[in-house]
CSV table of C-alpha atoms in Angstrom, one decimal:
chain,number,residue,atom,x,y,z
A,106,UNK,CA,11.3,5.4,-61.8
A,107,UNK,CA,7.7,6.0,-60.9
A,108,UNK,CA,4.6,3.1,-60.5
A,109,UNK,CA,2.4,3.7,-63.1
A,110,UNK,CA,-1.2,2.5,-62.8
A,111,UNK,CA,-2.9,2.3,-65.7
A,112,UNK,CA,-6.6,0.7,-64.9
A,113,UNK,CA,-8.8,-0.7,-67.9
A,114,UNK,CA,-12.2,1.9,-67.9
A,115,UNK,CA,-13.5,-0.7,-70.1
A,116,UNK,CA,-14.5,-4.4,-69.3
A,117,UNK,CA,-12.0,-7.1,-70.3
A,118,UNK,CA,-14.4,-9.9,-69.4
A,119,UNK,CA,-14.1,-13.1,-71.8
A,120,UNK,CA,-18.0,-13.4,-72.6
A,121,UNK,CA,-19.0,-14.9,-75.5
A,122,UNK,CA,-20.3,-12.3,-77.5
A,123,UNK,CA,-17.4,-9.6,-77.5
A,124,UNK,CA,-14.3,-11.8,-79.6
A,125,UNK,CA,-16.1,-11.4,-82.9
A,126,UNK,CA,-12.8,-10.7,-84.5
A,127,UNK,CA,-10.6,-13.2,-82.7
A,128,UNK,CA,-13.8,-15.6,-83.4
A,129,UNK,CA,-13.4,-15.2,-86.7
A,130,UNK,CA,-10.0,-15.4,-87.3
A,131,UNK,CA,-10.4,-18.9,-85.7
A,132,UNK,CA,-13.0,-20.0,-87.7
A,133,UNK,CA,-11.2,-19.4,-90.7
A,134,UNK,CA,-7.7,-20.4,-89.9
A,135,UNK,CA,-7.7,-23.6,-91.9
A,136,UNK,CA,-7.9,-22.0,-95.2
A,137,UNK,CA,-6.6,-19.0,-94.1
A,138,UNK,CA,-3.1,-19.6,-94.6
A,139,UNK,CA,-3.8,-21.2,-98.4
A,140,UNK,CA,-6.1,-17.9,-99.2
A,141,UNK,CA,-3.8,-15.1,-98.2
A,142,UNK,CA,-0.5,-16.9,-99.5
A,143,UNK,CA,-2.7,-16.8,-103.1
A,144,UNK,CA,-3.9,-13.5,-102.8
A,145,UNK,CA,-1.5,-11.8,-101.2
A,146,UNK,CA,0.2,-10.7,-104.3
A,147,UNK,CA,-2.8,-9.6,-106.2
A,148,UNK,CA,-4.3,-7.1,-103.4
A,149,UNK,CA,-2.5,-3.5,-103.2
A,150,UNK,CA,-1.7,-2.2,-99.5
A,151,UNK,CA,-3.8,0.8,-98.9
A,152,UNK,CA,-1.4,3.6,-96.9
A,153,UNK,CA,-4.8,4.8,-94.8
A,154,UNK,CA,-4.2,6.1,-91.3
A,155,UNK,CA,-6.9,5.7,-88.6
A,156,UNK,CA,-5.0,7.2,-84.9
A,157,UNK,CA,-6.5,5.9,-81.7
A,158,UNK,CA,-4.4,7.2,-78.2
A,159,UNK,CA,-5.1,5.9,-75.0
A,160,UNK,CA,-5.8,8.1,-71.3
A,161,UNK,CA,-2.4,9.3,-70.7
A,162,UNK,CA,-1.1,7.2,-67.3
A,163,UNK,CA,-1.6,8.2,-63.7
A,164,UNK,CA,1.0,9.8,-62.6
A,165,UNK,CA,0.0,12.7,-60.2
A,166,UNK,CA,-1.1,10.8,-57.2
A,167,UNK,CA,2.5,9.3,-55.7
A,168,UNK,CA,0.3,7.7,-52.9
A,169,UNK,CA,-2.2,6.4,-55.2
A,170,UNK,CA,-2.9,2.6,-55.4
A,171,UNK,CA,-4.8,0.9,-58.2
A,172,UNK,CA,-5.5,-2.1,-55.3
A,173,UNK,CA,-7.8,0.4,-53.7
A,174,UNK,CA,-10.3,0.8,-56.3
A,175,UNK,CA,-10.3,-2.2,-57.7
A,176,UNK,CA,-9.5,-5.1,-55.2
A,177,UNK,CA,-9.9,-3.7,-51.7
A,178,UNK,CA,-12.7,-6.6,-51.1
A,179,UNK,CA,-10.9,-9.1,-51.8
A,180,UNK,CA,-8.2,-8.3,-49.0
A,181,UNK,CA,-10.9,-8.7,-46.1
A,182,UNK,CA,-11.6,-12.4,-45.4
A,183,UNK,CA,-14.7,-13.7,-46.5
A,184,UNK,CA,-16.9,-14.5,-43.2
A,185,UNK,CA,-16.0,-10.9,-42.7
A,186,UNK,CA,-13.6,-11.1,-39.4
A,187,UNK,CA,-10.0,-10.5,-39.6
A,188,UNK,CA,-7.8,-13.1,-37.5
A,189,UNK,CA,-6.4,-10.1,-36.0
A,190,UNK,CA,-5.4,-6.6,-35.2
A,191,UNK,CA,-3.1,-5.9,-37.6
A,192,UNK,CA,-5.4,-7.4,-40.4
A,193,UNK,CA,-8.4,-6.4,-39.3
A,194,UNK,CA,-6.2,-2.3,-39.3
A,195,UNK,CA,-5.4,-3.5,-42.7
A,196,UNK,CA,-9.0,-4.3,-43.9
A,197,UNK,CA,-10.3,-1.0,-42.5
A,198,UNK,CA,-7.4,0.9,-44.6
A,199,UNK,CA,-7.9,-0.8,-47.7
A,200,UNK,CA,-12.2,-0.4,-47.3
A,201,UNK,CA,-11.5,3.5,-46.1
A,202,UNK,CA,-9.0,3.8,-49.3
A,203,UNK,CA,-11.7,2.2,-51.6
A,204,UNK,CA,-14.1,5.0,-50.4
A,205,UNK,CA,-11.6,7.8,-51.0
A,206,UNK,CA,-11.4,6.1,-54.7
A,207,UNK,CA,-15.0,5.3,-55.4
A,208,UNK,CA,-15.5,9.6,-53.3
A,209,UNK,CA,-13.5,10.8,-56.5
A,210,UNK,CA,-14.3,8.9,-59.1
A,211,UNK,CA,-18.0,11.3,-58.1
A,212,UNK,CA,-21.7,10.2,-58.1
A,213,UNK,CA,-22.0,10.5,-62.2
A,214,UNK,CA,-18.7,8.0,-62.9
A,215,UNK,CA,-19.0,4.7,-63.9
A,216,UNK,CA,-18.9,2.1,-61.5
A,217,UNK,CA,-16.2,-0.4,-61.9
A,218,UNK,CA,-16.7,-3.9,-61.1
A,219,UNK,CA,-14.3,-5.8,-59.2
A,220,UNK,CA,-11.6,-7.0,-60.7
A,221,UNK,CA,-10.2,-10.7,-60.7
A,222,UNK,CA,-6.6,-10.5,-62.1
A,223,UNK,CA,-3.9,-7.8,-61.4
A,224,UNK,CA,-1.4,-7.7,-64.3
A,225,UNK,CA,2.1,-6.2,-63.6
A,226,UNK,CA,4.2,-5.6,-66.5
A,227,UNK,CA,7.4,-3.3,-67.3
A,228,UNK,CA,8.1,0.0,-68.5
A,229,UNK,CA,9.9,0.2,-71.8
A,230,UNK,CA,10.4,3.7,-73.3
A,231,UNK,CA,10.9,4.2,-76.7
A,232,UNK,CA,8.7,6.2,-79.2
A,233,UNK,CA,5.0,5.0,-80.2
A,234,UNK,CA,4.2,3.7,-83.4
A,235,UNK,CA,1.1,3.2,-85.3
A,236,UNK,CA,-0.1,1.1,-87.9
A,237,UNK,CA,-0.8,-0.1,-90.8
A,238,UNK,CA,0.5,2.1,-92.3
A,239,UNK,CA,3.2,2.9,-90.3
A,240,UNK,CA,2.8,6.6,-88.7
A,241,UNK,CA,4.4,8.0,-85.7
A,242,UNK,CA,2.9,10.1,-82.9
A,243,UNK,CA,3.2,13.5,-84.9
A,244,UNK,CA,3.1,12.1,-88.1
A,245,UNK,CA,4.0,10.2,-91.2
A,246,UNK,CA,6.5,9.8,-93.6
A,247,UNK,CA,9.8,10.3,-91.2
A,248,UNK,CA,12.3,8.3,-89.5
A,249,UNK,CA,9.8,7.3,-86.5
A,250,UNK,CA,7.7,6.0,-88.1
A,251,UNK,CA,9.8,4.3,-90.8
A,252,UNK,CA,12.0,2.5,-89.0
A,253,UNK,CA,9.0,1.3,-86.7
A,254,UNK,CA,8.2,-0.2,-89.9
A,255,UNK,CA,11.9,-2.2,-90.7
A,256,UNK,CA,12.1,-3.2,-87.0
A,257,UNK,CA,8.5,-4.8,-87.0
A,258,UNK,CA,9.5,-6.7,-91.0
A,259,UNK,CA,12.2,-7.8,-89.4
A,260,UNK,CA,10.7,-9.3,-86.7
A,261,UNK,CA,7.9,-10.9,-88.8
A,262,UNK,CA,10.6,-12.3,-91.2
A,263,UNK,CA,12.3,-13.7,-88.4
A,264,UNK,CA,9.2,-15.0,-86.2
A,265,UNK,CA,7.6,-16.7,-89.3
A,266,UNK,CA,10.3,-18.7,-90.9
A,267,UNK,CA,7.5,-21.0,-91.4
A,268,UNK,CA,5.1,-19.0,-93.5
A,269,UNK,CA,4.0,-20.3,-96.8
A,270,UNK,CA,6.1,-19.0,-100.4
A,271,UNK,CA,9.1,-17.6,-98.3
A,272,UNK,CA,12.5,-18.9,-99.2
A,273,UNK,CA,14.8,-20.1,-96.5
A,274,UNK,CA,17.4,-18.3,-98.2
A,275,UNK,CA,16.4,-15.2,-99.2
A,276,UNK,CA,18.2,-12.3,-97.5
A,277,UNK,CA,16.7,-9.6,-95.4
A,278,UNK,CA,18.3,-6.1,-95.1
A,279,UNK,CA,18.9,-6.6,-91.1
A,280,UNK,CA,21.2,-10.2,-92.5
A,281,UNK,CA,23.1,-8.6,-95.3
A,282,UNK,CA,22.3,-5.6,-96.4
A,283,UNK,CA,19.4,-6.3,-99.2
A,284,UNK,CA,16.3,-5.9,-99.1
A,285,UNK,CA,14.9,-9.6,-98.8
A,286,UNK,CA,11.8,-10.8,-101.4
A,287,UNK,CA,9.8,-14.1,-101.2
A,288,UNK,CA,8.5,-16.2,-103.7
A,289,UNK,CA,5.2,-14.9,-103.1
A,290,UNK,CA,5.7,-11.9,-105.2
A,291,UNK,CA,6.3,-11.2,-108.8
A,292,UNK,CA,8.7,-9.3,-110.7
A,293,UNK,CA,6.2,-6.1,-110.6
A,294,UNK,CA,5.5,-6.1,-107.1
A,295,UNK,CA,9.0,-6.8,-106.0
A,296,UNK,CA,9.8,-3.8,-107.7
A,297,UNK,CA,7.1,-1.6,-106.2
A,298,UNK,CA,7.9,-3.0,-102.3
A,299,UNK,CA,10.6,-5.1,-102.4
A,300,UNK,CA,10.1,-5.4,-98.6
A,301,UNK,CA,6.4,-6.6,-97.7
A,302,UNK,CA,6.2,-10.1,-98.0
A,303,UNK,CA,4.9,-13.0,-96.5
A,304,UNK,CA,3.3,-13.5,-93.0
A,305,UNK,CA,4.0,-9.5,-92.7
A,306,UNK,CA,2.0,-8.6,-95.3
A,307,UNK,CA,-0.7,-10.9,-94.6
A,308,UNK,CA,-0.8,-8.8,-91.0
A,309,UNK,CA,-1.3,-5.6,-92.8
A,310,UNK,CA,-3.6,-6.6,-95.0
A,311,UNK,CA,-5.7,-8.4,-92.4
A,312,UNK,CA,-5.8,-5.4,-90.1
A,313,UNK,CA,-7.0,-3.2,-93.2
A,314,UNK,CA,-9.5,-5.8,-93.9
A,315,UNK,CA,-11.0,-5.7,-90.1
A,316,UNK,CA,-10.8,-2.0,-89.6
A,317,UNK,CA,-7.7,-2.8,-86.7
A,318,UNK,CA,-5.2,-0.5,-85.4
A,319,UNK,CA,-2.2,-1.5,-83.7
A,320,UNK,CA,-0.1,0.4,-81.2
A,321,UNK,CA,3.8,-0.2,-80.5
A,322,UNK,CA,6.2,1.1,-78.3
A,323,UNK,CA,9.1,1.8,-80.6
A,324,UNK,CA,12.5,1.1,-78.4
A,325,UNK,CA,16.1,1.0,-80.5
A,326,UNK,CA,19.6,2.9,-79.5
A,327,UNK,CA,20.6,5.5,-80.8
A,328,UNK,CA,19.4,6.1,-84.0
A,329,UNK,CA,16.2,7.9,-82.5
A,330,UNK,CA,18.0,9.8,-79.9
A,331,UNK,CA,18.2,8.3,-76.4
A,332,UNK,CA,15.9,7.7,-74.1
A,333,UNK,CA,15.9,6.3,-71.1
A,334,UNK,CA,18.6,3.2,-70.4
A,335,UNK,CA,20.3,2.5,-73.8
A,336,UNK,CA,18.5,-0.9,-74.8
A,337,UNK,CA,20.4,-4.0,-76.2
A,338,UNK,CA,18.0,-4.6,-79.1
A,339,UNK,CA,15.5,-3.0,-81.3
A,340,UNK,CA,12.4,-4.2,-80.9
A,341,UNK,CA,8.4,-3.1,-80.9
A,342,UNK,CA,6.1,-4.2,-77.6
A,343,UNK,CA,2.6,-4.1,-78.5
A,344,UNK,CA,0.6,-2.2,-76.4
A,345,UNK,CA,-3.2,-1.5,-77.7
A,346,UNK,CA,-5.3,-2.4,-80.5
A,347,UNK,CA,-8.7,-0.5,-81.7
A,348,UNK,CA,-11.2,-1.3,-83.9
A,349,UNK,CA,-12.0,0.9,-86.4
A,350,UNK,CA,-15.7,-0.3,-87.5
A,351,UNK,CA,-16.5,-0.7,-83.4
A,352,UNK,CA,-15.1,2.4,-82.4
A,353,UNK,CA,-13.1,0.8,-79.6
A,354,UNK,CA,-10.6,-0.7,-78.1
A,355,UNK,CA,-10.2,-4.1,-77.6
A,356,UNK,CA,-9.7,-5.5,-74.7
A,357,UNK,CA,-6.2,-7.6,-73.3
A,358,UNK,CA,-8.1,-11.0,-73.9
A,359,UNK,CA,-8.9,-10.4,-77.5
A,360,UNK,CA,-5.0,-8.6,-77.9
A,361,UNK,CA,-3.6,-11.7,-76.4
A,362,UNK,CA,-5.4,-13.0,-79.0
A,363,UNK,CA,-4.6,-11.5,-81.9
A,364,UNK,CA,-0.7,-11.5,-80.9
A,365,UNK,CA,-1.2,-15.3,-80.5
A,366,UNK,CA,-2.6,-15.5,-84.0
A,367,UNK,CA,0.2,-13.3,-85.4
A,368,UNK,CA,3.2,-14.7,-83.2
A,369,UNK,CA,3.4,-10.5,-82.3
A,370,UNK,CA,5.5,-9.1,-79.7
A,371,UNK,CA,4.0,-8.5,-76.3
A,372,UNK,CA,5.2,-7.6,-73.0
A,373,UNK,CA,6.9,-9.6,-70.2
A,374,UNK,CA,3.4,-9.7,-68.3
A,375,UNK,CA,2.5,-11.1,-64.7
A,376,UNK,CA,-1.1,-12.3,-63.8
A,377,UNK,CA,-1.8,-12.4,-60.3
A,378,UNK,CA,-5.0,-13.4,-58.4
A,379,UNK,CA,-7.0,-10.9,-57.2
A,380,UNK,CA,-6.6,-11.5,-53.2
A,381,UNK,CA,-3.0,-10.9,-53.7
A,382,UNK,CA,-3.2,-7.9,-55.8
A,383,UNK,CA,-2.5,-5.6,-53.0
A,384,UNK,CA,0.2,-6.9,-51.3
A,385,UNK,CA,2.0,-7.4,-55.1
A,386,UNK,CA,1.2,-3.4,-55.1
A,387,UNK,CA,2.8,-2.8,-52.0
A,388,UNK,CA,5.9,-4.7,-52.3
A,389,UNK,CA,6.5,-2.8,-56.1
A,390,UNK,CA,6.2,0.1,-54.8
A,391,UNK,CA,8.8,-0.9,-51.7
A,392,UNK,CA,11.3,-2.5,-53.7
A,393,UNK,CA,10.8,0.0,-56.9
A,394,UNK,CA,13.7,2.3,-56.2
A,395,UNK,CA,16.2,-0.5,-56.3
A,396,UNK,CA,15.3,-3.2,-57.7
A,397,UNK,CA,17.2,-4.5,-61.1
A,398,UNK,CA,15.3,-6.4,-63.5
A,399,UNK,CA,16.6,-10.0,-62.8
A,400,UNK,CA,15.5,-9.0,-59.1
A,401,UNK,CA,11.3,-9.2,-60.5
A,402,UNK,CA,10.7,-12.5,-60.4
A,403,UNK,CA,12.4,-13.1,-57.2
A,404,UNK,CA,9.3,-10.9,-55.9
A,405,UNK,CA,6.4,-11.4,-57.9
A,406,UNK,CA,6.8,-15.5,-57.7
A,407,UNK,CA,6.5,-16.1,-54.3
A,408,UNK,CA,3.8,-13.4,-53.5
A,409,UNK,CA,1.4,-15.4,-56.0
A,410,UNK,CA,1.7,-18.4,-54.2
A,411,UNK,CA,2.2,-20.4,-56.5
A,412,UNK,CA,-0.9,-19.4,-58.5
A,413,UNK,CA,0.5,-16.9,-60.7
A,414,UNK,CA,0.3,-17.3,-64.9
A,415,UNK,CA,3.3,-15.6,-66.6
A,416,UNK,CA,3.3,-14.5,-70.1
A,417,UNK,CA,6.5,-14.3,-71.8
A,418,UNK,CA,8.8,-13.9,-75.2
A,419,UNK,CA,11.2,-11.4,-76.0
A,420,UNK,CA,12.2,-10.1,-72.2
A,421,UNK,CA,12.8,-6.9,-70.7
A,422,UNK,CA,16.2,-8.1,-69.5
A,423,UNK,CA,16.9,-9.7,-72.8
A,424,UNK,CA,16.4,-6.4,-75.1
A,425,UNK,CA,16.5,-3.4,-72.5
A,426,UNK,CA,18.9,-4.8,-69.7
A,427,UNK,CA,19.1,-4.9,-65.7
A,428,UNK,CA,17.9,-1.0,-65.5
A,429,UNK,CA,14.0,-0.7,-64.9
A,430,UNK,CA,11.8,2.1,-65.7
A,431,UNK,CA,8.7,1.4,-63.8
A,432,UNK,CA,6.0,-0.7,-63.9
A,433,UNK,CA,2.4,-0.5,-65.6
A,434,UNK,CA,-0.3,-2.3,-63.3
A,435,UNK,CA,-4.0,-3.5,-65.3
A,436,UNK,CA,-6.7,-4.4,-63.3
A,437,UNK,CA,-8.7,-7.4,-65.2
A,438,UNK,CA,-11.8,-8.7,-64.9
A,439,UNK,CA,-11.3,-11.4,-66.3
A,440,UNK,CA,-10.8,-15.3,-64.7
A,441,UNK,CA,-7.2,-16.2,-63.9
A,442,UNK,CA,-8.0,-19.6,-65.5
A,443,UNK,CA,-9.4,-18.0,-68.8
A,444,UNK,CA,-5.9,-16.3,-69.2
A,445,UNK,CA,-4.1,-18.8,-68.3
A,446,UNK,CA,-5.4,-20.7,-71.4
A,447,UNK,CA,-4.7,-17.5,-73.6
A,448,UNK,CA,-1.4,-17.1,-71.9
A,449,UNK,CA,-0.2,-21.2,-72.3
A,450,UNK,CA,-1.3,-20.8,-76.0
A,451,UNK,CA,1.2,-17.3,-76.7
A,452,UNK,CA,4.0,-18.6,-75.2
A,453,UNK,CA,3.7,-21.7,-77.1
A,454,UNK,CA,3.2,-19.9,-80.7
A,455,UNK,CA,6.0,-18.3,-80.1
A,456,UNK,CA,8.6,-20.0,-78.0
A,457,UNK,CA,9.6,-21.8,-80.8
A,458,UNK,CA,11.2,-18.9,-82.5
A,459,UNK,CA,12.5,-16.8,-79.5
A,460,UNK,CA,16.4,-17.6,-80.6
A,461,UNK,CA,16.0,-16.4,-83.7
A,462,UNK,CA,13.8,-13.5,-83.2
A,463,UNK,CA,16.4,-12.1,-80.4
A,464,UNK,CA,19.1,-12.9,-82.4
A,465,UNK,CA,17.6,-10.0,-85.2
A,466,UNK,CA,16.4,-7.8,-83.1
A,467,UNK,CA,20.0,-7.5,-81.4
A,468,UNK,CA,21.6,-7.3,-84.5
A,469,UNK,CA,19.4,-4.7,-86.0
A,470,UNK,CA,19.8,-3.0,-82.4
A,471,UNK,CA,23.6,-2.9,-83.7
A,472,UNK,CA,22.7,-1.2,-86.8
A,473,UNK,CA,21.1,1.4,-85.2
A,474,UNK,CA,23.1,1.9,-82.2
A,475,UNK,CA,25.9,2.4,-85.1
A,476,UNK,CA,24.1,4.4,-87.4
A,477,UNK,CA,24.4,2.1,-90.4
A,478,UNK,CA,24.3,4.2,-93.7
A,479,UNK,CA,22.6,1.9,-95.7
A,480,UNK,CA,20.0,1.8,-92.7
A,481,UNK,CA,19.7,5.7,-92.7
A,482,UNK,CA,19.5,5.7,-96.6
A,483,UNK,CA,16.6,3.6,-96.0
A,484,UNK,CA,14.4,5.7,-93.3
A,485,UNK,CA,15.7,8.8,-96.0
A,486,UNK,CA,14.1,6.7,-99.1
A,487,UNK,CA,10.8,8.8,-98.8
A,488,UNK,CA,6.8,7.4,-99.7
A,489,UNK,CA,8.7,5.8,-102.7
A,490,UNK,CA,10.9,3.5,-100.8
A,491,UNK,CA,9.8,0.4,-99.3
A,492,UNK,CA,6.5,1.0,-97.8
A,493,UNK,CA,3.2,2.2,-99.0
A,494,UNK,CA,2.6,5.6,-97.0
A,495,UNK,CA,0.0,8.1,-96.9
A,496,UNK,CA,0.0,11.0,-99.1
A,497,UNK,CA,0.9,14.7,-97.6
A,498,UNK,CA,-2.4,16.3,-98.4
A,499,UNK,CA,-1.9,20.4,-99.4
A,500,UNK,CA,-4.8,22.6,-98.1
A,501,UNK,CA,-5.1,26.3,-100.5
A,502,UNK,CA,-6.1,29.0,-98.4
């Protein structure tokens, strides 16, 4: 399993002008909940795709190391003398490697600024999904990106017990086989998607409303074909968000953000100050080839001193399992103690719910790792079924 480093080409600094939509959102929260519970069954979901992709990873450098672009001045002590040999060899590595880097990147490249925060996260590999509406990679309208769709309802459903209109009792396809309704729908709309309800329609309709694109990676067993270590759950990580409008992508602050706001699923993620960043490489890229999942924090935590934040919901180990892929690596610049606010606020939305959001995503795992007809019936049930999707359009020649 390779160490994939994935550095941000954009700035992820938490200035004041650049969270107009997390802004926003915040300002309206207190009627927000009373407004889209009373028109959420009046507005019409609108199957419209808009399909963002981010750079591919870097992964033809093995050597490579996203410390020596981004934090190789923060290795070398600050009055500028190593206390010794070895670390003053060390300091002239890291400044010769940061030359190599900055050498490459050529004279007409951006130059980045350095970074604060490295971020080490996992690998999971599944299939990436889109939306709203719910579109896969190559397309729409197929079992990608449908059951993308069933795997992130049931989620919502199970993350916002809590969310205004829905009925503690009413049944969800993943519990018993129905497709589950709220109160927050009449008899006409129940007929024409039985499944959209509550705080999961209220997403799709607020992404629609601000232009946003979300981005998933799609992992279940089975039912997909197999990929990778078969996981124990079926579950969505999300991954990137773009603004439409803006013609960009936000950055992890303002995703932290909305996942916050929407109790959404985001990776098992590691924030490490910046003068620690390359050792944290170093030792991943050691330990990579044999280290098991429950081994991670057994690393990371002591390398951070103590001074680490640590984001976390659904876990790797908890819905993939001992066997890791990789890791992805973000460099940040960003202040540790900005995202250590964002990150405290996350785990607090959603720690609340974590039993009962694992507890779903396992058992819809189950479905799919069995093949359960009346699951494959629905990703068969076509544009008809229970989400709005866009129309195949016919060109004449």
């Amino acid at each position: 399993a390779a160490l994939l480093g994935a550095p941000l080409t954009g700035s992820a600094r938490a200035s004041g002008q650049h969270h107009r939509i997390a802004s926003s959102m915040e300002a309206e929260n207190d009627g927000a909940v009373a407004a889209l519970t009373a028109s959420i069954v009046t507005l019409k979901l609108r199957p419209r795709c808009s399909s963002h992709f981010l750079p591919k990873f870097e992964n033809q450098s093995e050597g490579k190391r996203l410390s020596a672009e981004f934090f190789a001045a923060s290795a070398v002590p600050a009055d500028g003398a190593a206390a010794d040999d070895t670390e003053a060899a060390e300091a002239d590595d890291l400044a010769a490697a940061a030359a190599e880097a900055a050498a490459e990147r050529g004279a007409d490249a951006p130059v980045h600024e350095r970074a604060q925060v490295l971020a080490v996260s996992k690998k999971h590999s599944g299939s990436l999904l889109m939306a709203p509406p719910f579109y896969s990679k190559n397309g729409v309208g197929n079992k990608f990106s449908r059951l993308g769709a069933i795997v992130l309802r049931e989620y919502m459903a199970a993350a916002w017990p809590d969310w205004p209109g829905v009925n503690a009792n009413e049944t969800r396809s993943g519990a018993e086989g129905g497709a589950g309704c709220g109160d927050t729908m009449d008899v006409e709309q129940r007929t024409a998607a039985p499944n959209i309800t509550g705080a999961f329609r209220a997403w799709w309709l607020h992404a629609e409303e601000h232009g946003l694109c979300y981005s998933f990676e799609c992992v279940v067993p089975r039912i997909l074909g197999d990929h990778g270590a078969t996981p124990d759950a079926a579950y969505l990580v999300l991954t990137a968000v773009t603004s439409t409008p803006e013609s960009r992508f936000l950055s992890p602050v303002e995703v932290l953000e909305l996942a916050t706001q929407w109790r959404l699923p985001l990776n098992q993620t590691w924030f490490v100050p910046a003068d620690v960043a390359p050792q944290v490489e170093d030792s991943l890229h050691t330990a990579r080839w044999t280290l098991t999942d429950s081994q991670v924090d057994g690393l990371l935590d002591p390398l951070s001193g103590g001074r680490g934040v640590k984001q976390s919901f659904l876990t790797h180990l908890e819905t993939q399992g001992e066997v890791l892929e990789g890791f992805v690596l973000l460099a940040l610049d960003v202040s540790l103690d900005h995202i250590k606010v964002l990150v405290d606020a996350y785990n607090q939305a959603t720690a609340p719910h974590h039993e009962k959001v694992l507890e779903a995503a396992r058992l819809l795992g189950k479905r799919c790792h069995v093949e359960d007809p009346t699951l494959v019936a629905e990703l068969e049930a076509g544009p008809c079924g229970a989400f709005p999707e866009p129309t195949r359009i016919s060109v004449k020649s």
